N, CA and C atoms as an extended XYZ file, in Angstrom:
339
Properties=species:S:1:pos:R:3:atomname:S:1:resname:S:1:resid:I:1 pbc="F F F"
N        15.656       66.624      -83.603 N   UNK     1
C        15.670       66.033      -84.934 CA  UNK     1
C        15.155       67.046      -85.964 C   UNK     1
N        15.678       66.932      -87.157 N   UNK     2
C        15.198       67.804      -88.219 CA  UNK     2
C        13.880       67.264      -88.769 C   UNK     2
N        13.317       68.008      -89.678 N   UNK     3
C        11.992       67.669      -90.180 CA  UNK     3
C        12.029       66.965      -91.534 C   UNK     3
N        13.063       66.206      -91.785 N   UNK     4
C        13.138       65.469      -93.034 CA  UNK     4
C        13.890       64.162      -92.797 C   UNK     4
N        13.686       63.231      -93.732 N   UNK     5
C        14.455       61.991      -93.729 CA  UNK     5
C        14.927       61.745      -95.153 C   UNK     5
N        15.983       60.974      -95.274 N   UNK     6
C        16.528       60.608      -96.577 CA  UNK     6
C        15.649       59.535      -97.208 C   UNK     6
N        15.381       59.686      -98.491 N   UNK     7
C        14.638       58.656      -99.216 CA  UNK     7
C        15.343       58.445     -100.545 C   UNK     7
N        15.834       57.240     -100.772 N   UNK     8
C        16.598       56.915     -101.962 CA  UNK     8
C        15.652       56.556     -103.105 C   UNK     8
N        15.899       57.105     -104.300 N   UNK     9
C        15.005       56.808     -105.425 CA  UNK     9
C        15.056       55.338     -105.830 C   UNK     9
N        16.120       54.621     -105.436 N   UNK    10
C        16.210       53.190     -105.704 CA  UNK    10
C        15.274       52.353     -104.858 C   UNK    10
N        14.640       52.978     -103.875 N   UNK    11
C        13.711       52.265     -103.001 CA  UNK    11
C        12.559       51.638     -103.786 C   UNK    11
N        12.131       52.303     -104.837 N   UNK    12
C        10.991       51.835     -105.630 CA  UNK    12
C        11.182       50.401     -106.125 C   UNK    12
N        12.382       50.083     -106.561 N   UNK    13
C        12.644       48.748     -107.105 CA  UNK    13
C        13.507       47.890     -106.198 C   UNK    13
N        13.689       48.316     -104.949 N   UNK    14
C        14.583       47.565     -104.074 CA  UNK    14
C        14.016       46.186     -103.748 C   UNK    14
N        14.937       45.259     -103.577 N   UNK    15
C        14.557       43.877     -103.277 CA  UNK    15
C        13.714       43.798     -102.005 C   UNK    15
N        14.081       44.580     -100.996 N   UNK    16
C        13.344       44.518      -99.728 CA  UNK    16
C        11.934       45.077      -99.853 C   UNK    16
N        11.747       46.136     -100.626 N   UNK    17
C        10.399       46.685     -100.825 CA  UNK    17
C         9.536       45.689     -101.587 C   UNK    17
N        10.089       45.104     -102.634 N   UNK    18
C         9.340       44.118     -103.426 CA  UNK    18
C         8.951       42.924     -102.553 C   UNK    18
N         9.896       42.447     -101.757 N   UNK    19
C         9.610       41.314     -100.880 CA  UNK    19
C         8.588       41.689      -99.807 C   UNK    19
N         8.739       42.868      -99.209 N   UNK    20
C         7.794       43.304      -98.186 CA  UNK    20
C         6.389       43.445      -98.765 C   UNK    20
N         6.267       44.013      -99.949 N   UNK    21
C         4.963       44.136     -100.606 CA  UNK    21
C         4.342       42.755     -100.812 C   UNK    21
N         5.153       41.820     -101.263 N   UNK    22
C         4.676       40.454     -101.466 CA  UNK    22
C         4.221       39.831     -100.151 C   UNK    22
N         5.024       39.970      -99.101 N   UNK    23
C         4.681       39.388      -97.803 CA  UNK    23
C         3.411       40.003      -97.206 C   UNK    23
N         3.247       41.310      -97.419 N   UNK    24
C         2.064       42.000      -96.881 CA  UNK    24
C         0.847       41.873      -97.791 C   UNK    24
N         1.090       41.389      -99.002 N   UNK    25
C         0.039       41.245     -100.013 CA  UNK    25
C        -0.619       42.584     -100.341 C   UNK    25
N         0.258       43.610     -100.526 N   UNK    26
C        -0.180       44.935     -100.949 CA  UNK    26
C         0.752       45.409     -102.064 C   UNK    26
N         0.351       46.464     -102.780 N   UNK    27
C         1.185       46.933     -103.886 CA  UNK    27
C         2.399       47.704     -103.370 C   UNK    27
N         3.378       47.881     -104.243 N   UNK    28
C         4.632       48.516     -103.832 CA  UNK    28
C         4.433       49.983     -103.436 C   UNK    28
N         3.505       50.680     -104.082 N   UNK    29
C         3.264       52.077     -103.718 CA  UNK    29
C         2.777       52.190     -102.279 C   UNK    29
N         1.849       51.342     -101.900 N   UNK    30
C         1.347       51.355     -100.519 CA  UNK    30
C         2.459       50.928      -99.556 C   UNK    30
N         3.275       49.988      -99.978 N   UNK    31
C         4.391       49.533      -99.150 CA  UNK    31
C         5.376       50.668      -98.907 C   UNK    31
N         5.740       51.383      -99.957 N   UNK    32
C         6.662       52.513      -99.817 CA  UNK    32
C         6.065       53.576      -98.899 C   UNK    32
N         4.795       53.858      -99.050 N   UNK    33
C         4.139       54.828      -98.174 CA  UNK    33
C         4.185       54.395      -96.717 C   UNK    33
N         3.923       53.114      -96.465 N   UNK    34
C         3.941       52.594      -95.096 CA  UNK    34
C         5.343       52.636      -94.511 C   UNK    34
N         6.331       52.244      -95.307 N   UNK    35
C         7.718       52.260      -94.845 CA  UNK    35
C         8.164       53.696      -94.572 C   UNK    35
N         7.801       54.617      -95.451 N   UNK    36
C         8.135       56.023      -95.247 CA  UNK    36
C         7.515       56.541      -93.949 C   UNK    36
N         6.241       56.250      -93.752 N   UNK    37
C         5.563       56.667      -92.517 CA  UNK    37
C         6.259       56.067      -91.286 C   UNK    37
N         6.636       54.796      -91.372 N   UNK    38
C         7.324       54.130      -90.267 CA  UNK    38
C         8.658       54.814      -89.964 C   UNK    38
N         9.476       55.084      -91.012 N   UNK    39
C        10.785       55.702      -90.786 CA  UNK    39
C        10.657       57.128      -90.259 C   UNK    39
N         9.669       57.878      -90.734 N   UNK    40
C         9.430       59.226      -90.205 CA  UNK    40
C         9.111       59.135      -88.718 C   UNK    40
N         8.236       58.216      -88.366 N   UNK    41
C         7.850       58.015      -86.970 CA  UNK    41
C         9.061       57.621      -86.130 C   UNK    41
N         9.831       56.649      -86.607 N   UNK    42
C        10.997       56.197      -85.849 CA  UNK    42
C        12.034       57.312      -85.713 C   UNK    42
N        12.215       58.103      -86.758 N   UNK    43
C        13.172       59.206      -86.702 CA  UNK    43
C        12.780       60.218      -85.625 C   UNK    43
N        11.487       60.318      -85.346 N   UNK    44
C        11.037       61.275      -84.332 CA  UNK    44
C        11.133       60.731      -82.911 C   UNK    44
N        11.297       59.401      -82.756 N   UNK    45
C        11.303       58.850      -81.396 CA  UNK    45
C        12.618       58.216      -80.965 C   UNK    45
N        13.551       58.009      -81.898 N   UNK    46
C        14.821       57.395      -81.509 CA  UNK    46
C        15.994       58.077      -82.208 C   UNK    46
N        17.055       58.377      -81.456 N   UNK    47
C        18.229       58.979      -82.089 CA  UNK    47
C        19.160       57.957      -82.733 C   UNK    47
N        19.027       56.674      -82.323 N   UNK    48
C        19.981       55.666      -82.786 CA  UNK    48
C        19.362       54.336      -83.218 C   UNK    48
N        18.042       54.217      -83.165 N   UNK    49
C        17.382       52.993      -83.603 CA  UNK    49
C        17.456       51.837      -82.631 C   UNK    49
N        17.737       52.136      -81.357 N   UNK    50
C        17.875       51.061      -80.362 CA  UNK    50
C        16.932       51.284      -79.184 C   UNK    50
N        16.541       50.176      -78.550 N   UNK    51
C        15.747       50.240      -77.323 CA  UNK    51
C        14.408       50.929      -77.467 C   UNK    51
N        13.731       50.698      -78.577 N   UNK    52
C        12.441       51.342      -78.823 CA  UNK    52
C        11.374       50.608      -78.023 C   UNK    52
N        10.725       51.323      -77.155 N   UNK    53
C         9.786       50.762      -76.194 CA  UNK    53
C         8.358       50.724      -76.764 C   UNK    53
N         8.151       49.859      -77.754 N   UNK    54
C         6.846       49.705      -78.395 CA  UNK    54
C         6.533       48.229      -78.588 C   UNK    54
N         5.244       47.919      -78.687 N   UNK    55
C         4.848       46.554      -79.026 CA  UNK    55
C         4.664       46.459      -80.540 C   UNK    55
N         4.797       45.252      -81.057 N   UNK    56
C         4.588       45.038      -82.492 CA  UNK    56
C         3.139       45.333      -82.871 C   UNK    56
N         2.213       44.996      -82.004 N   UNK    57
C         0.802       45.263      -82.250 CA  UNK    57
C         0.550       46.765      -82.394 C   UNK    57
N         1.187       47.553      -81.534 N   UNK    58
C         1.015       49.002      -81.608 CA  UNK    58
C         1.555       49.547      -82.927 C   UNK    58
N         2.712       49.050      -83.351 N   UNK    59
C         3.283       49.482      -84.637 CA  UNK    59
C         2.313       49.156      -85.771 C   UNK    59
N         1.786       47.932      -85.778 N   UNK    60
C         0.845       47.527      -86.830 CA  UNK    60
C        -0.374       48.447      -86.870 C   UNK    60
N        -0.888       48.789      -85.702 N   UNK    61
C        -2.063       49.673      -85.642 CA  UNK    61
C        -1.718       51.091      -86.076 C   UNK    61
N        -0.559       51.581      -85.668 N   UNK    62
C        -0.130       52.935      -86.039 CA  UNK    62
C         0.043       53.052      -87.552 C   UNK    62
N         0.650       52.046      -88.171 N   UNK    63
C         0.880       52.052      -89.617 CA  UNK    63
C        -0.380       51.615      -90.370 C   UNK    63
N        -1.296       50.982      -89.651 N   UNK    64
C        -2.586       50.544      -90.203 CA  UNK    64
C        -2.448       49.430      -91.248 C   UNK    64
N        -1.490       48.528      -90.979 N   UNK    65
C        -1.309       47.358      -91.841 CA  UNK    65
C        -1.070       46.154      -90.930 C   UNK    65
N        -1.975       45.167      -90.972 N   UNK    66
C        -1.775       43.969      -90.149 CA  UNK    66
C        -0.450       43.280      -90.473 C   UNK    66
N         0.247       42.821      -89.444 N   UNK    67
C         1.509       42.074      -89.572 CA  UNK    67
C         2.663       42.888      -90.146 C   UNK    67
N         2.519       44.195      -90.184 N   UNK    68
C         3.578       45.047      -90.725 CA  UNK    68
C         4.902       44.816      -90.000 C   UNK    68
N         4.867       44.856      -88.672 N   UNK    69
C         6.122       44.712      -87.911 CA  UNK    69
C         6.724       43.319      -88.086 C   UNK    69
N         5.892       42.297      -88.139 N   UNK    70
C         6.390       40.924      -88.339 CA  UNK    70
C         7.107       40.807      -89.688 C   UNK    70
N         6.521       41.370      -90.719 N   UNK    71
C         7.124       41.289      -92.046 CA  UNK    71
C         8.365       42.177      -92.151 C   UNK    71
N         8.379       43.309      -91.432 N   UNK    72
C         9.580       44.141      -91.379 CA  UNK    72
C        10.711       43.373      -90.693 C   UNK    72
N        10.378       42.539      -89.728 N   UNK    73
C        11.381       41.685      -89.072 CA  UNK    73
C        11.903       40.646      -90.060 C   UNK    73
N        11.015       40.065      -90.862 N   UNK    74
C        11.426       39.044      -91.836 CA  UNK    74
C        12.447       39.577      -92.838 C   UNK    74
N        12.295       40.837      -93.239 N   UNK    75
C        13.239       41.385      -94.224 CA  UNK    75
C        14.445       42.061      -93.565 C   UNK    75
N        14.452       42.127      -92.233 N   UNK    76
C        15.613       42.647      -91.523 CA  UNK    76
C        15.589       44.123      -91.191 C   UNK    76
N        14.442       44.784      -91.322 N   UNK    77
C        14.364       46.202      -90.997 CA  UNK    77
C        13.942       46.456      -89.552 C   UNK    77
N        13.523       45.416      -88.859 N   UNK    78
C        13.242       45.476      -87.421 CA  UNK    78
C        13.888       44.242      -86.800 C   UNK    78
N        14.467       44.419      -85.611 N   UNK    79
C        14.976       43.279      -84.853 CA  UNK    79
C        14.653       43.507      -83.381 C   UNK    79
N        15.099       42.598      -82.545 N   UNK    80
C        14.833       42.710      -81.119 CA  UNK    80
C        13.488       42.111      -80.750 C   UNK    80
N        13.079       42.403      -79.553 N   UNK    81
C        11.819       41.881      -79.022 CA  UNK    81
C        10.867       43.034      -78.721 C   UNK    81
N         9.607       42.694      -78.504 N   UNK    82
C         8.653       43.720      -78.122 CA  UNK    82
C         9.176       44.476      -76.913 C   UNK    82
N         8.936       45.768      -76.901 N   UNK    83
C         9.341       46.676      -75.827 CA  UNK    83
C        10.856       46.911      -75.798 C   UNK    83
N        11.593       46.305      -76.717 N   UNK    84
C        13.039       46.536      -76.849 CA  UNK    84
C        13.420       46.358      -78.317 C   UNK    84
N        12.733       47.069      -79.186 N   UNK    85
C        12.902       46.935      -80.630 CA  UNK    85
C        14.161       47.672      -81.081 C   UNK    85
N        14.816       47.107      -82.073 N   UNK    86
C        16.001       47.719      -82.681 CA  UNK    86
C        15.760       47.873      -84.176 C   UNK    86
N        16.387       48.866      -84.745 N   UNK    87
C        16.315       49.114      -86.181 CA  UNK    87
C        17.725       49.002      -86.752 C   UNK    87
N        18.064       47.834      -87.311 N   UNK    88
C        19.415       47.633      -87.854 CA  UNK    88
C        19.779       48.703      -88.884 C   UNK    88
N        21.006       49.176      -88.819 N   UNK    89
C        21.544       50.167      -89.763 CA  UNK    89
C        20.794       51.502      -89.756 C   UNK    89
N        20.071       51.776      -88.682 N   UNK    90
C        19.282       53.013      -88.587 CA  UNK    90
C        20.145       54.251      -88.821 C   UNK    90
N        21.298       54.295      -88.176 N   UNK    91
C        22.138       55.492      -88.243 CA  UNK    91
C        22.803       55.694      -89.609 C   UNK    91
N        22.730       54.678      -90.458 N   UNK    92
C        23.270       54.823      -91.812 CA  UNK    92
C        22.430       55.793      -92.627 C   UNK    92
N        21.108       55.792      -92.389 N   UNK    93
C        20.191       56.613      -93.190 CA  UNK    93
C        19.424       57.648      -92.385 C   UNK    93
N        19.328       57.476      -91.079 N   UNK    94
C        18.525       58.362      -90.242 CA  UNK    94
C        19.372       58.939      -89.115 C   UNK    94
N        18.762       59.789      -88.341 N   UNK    95
C        19.477       60.405      -87.235 CA  UNK    95
C        20.296       61.592      -87.705 C   UNK    95
N        20.794       62.359      -86.775 N   UNK    96
C        21.483       63.608      -87.106 CA  UNK    96
C        22.784       63.391      -87.872 C   UNK    96
N        23.530       62.329      -87.592 N   UNK    97
C        24.794       62.080      -88.284 CA  UNK    97
C        24.563       61.801      -89.765 C   UNK    97
N        23.599       60.943      -90.076 N   UNK    98
C        23.302       60.624      -91.476 CA  UNK    98
C        22.801       61.861      -92.215 C   UNK    98
N        21.993       62.658      -91.554 N   UNK    99
C        21.478       63.866      -92.198 CA  UNK    99
C        22.591       64.869      -92.457 C   UNK    99
N        23.508       64.975      -91.531 N   UNK   100
C        24.657       65.866      -91.707 CA  UNK   100
C        25.504       65.402      -92.893 C   UNK   100
N        25.744       64.088      -93.000 N   UNK   101
C        26.506       63.549      -94.140 CA  UNK   101
C        25.798       63.850      -95.457 C   UNK   101
N        24.494       63.681      -95.477 N   UNK   102
C        23.722       63.919      -96.691 CA  UNK   102
C        23.785       65.389      -97.106 C   UNK   102
N        23.643       66.285      -96.149 N   UNK   103
C        23.714       67.712      -96.461 CA  UNK   103
C        25.105       68.108      -96.945 C   UNK   103
N        26.127       67.536      -96.343 N   UNK   104
C        27.504       67.817      -96.765 CA  UNK   104
C        27.723       67.349      -98.195 C   UNK   104
N        27.275       66.151      -98.508 N   UNK   105
C        27.417       65.617      -99.869 CA  UNK   105
C        26.686       66.502     -100.879 C   UNK   105
N        25.510       66.965     -100.507 N   UNK   106
C        24.729       67.835     -101.406 CA  UNK   106
C        25.452       69.165     -101.608 C   UNK   106
N        25.990       69.718     -100.537 N   UNK   107
C        26.709       70.982     -100.601 CA  UNK   107
C        27.960       70.849     -101.479 C   UNK   107
N        28.707       69.760     -101.315 N   UNK   108
C        29.902       69.516     -102.109 CA  UNK   108
C        29.545       69.362     -103.585 C   UNK   108
N        28.494       68.614     -103.872 N   UNK   109
C        28.065       68.415     -105.258 CA  UNK   109
C        27.641       69.753     -105.879 C   UNK   109
N        26.937       70.573     -105.125 N   UNK   110
C        26.506       71.879     -105.609 CA  UNK   110
C        27.705       72.798     -105.870 C   UNK   110
N        28.685       72.734     -104.988 N   UNK   111
C        29.889       73.554     -105.124 CA  UNK   111
C        30.689       73.176     -106.379 C   UNK   111
N        30.696       71.889     -106.723 N   UNK   112
C        31.442       71.400     -107.887 CA  UNK   112
C        30.840       71.902     -109.197 C   UNK   112
N        29.551       72.180     -109.185 N   UNK   113
C        28.889       72.687     -110.400 CA  UNK   113
C        29.389       74.053     -110.657 C   UNK   113
């Protein structure tokens, strides 16, 4: 895996971030930081967002926010069961294929200038 992940500037005002912040009872800046940390971690341990062998309790402790994984499930960013966690649409934004698409788009945009 490469040493970066895609982060969309629209994340700041996204419906899911606002809802997650509300559910966790923390501000959006802390929510974005936690989500970023989570996606960086997941990008380092799974190539496709499937079959992640972790407990929800461990995720909460790693991210240092109680009920983080439960609330991520409520908004649809985590699915599956403990020890078999899935990340819906993971490959759309993470993994080598998504990163390759992003770099290609950046290269094409730069070439057009």
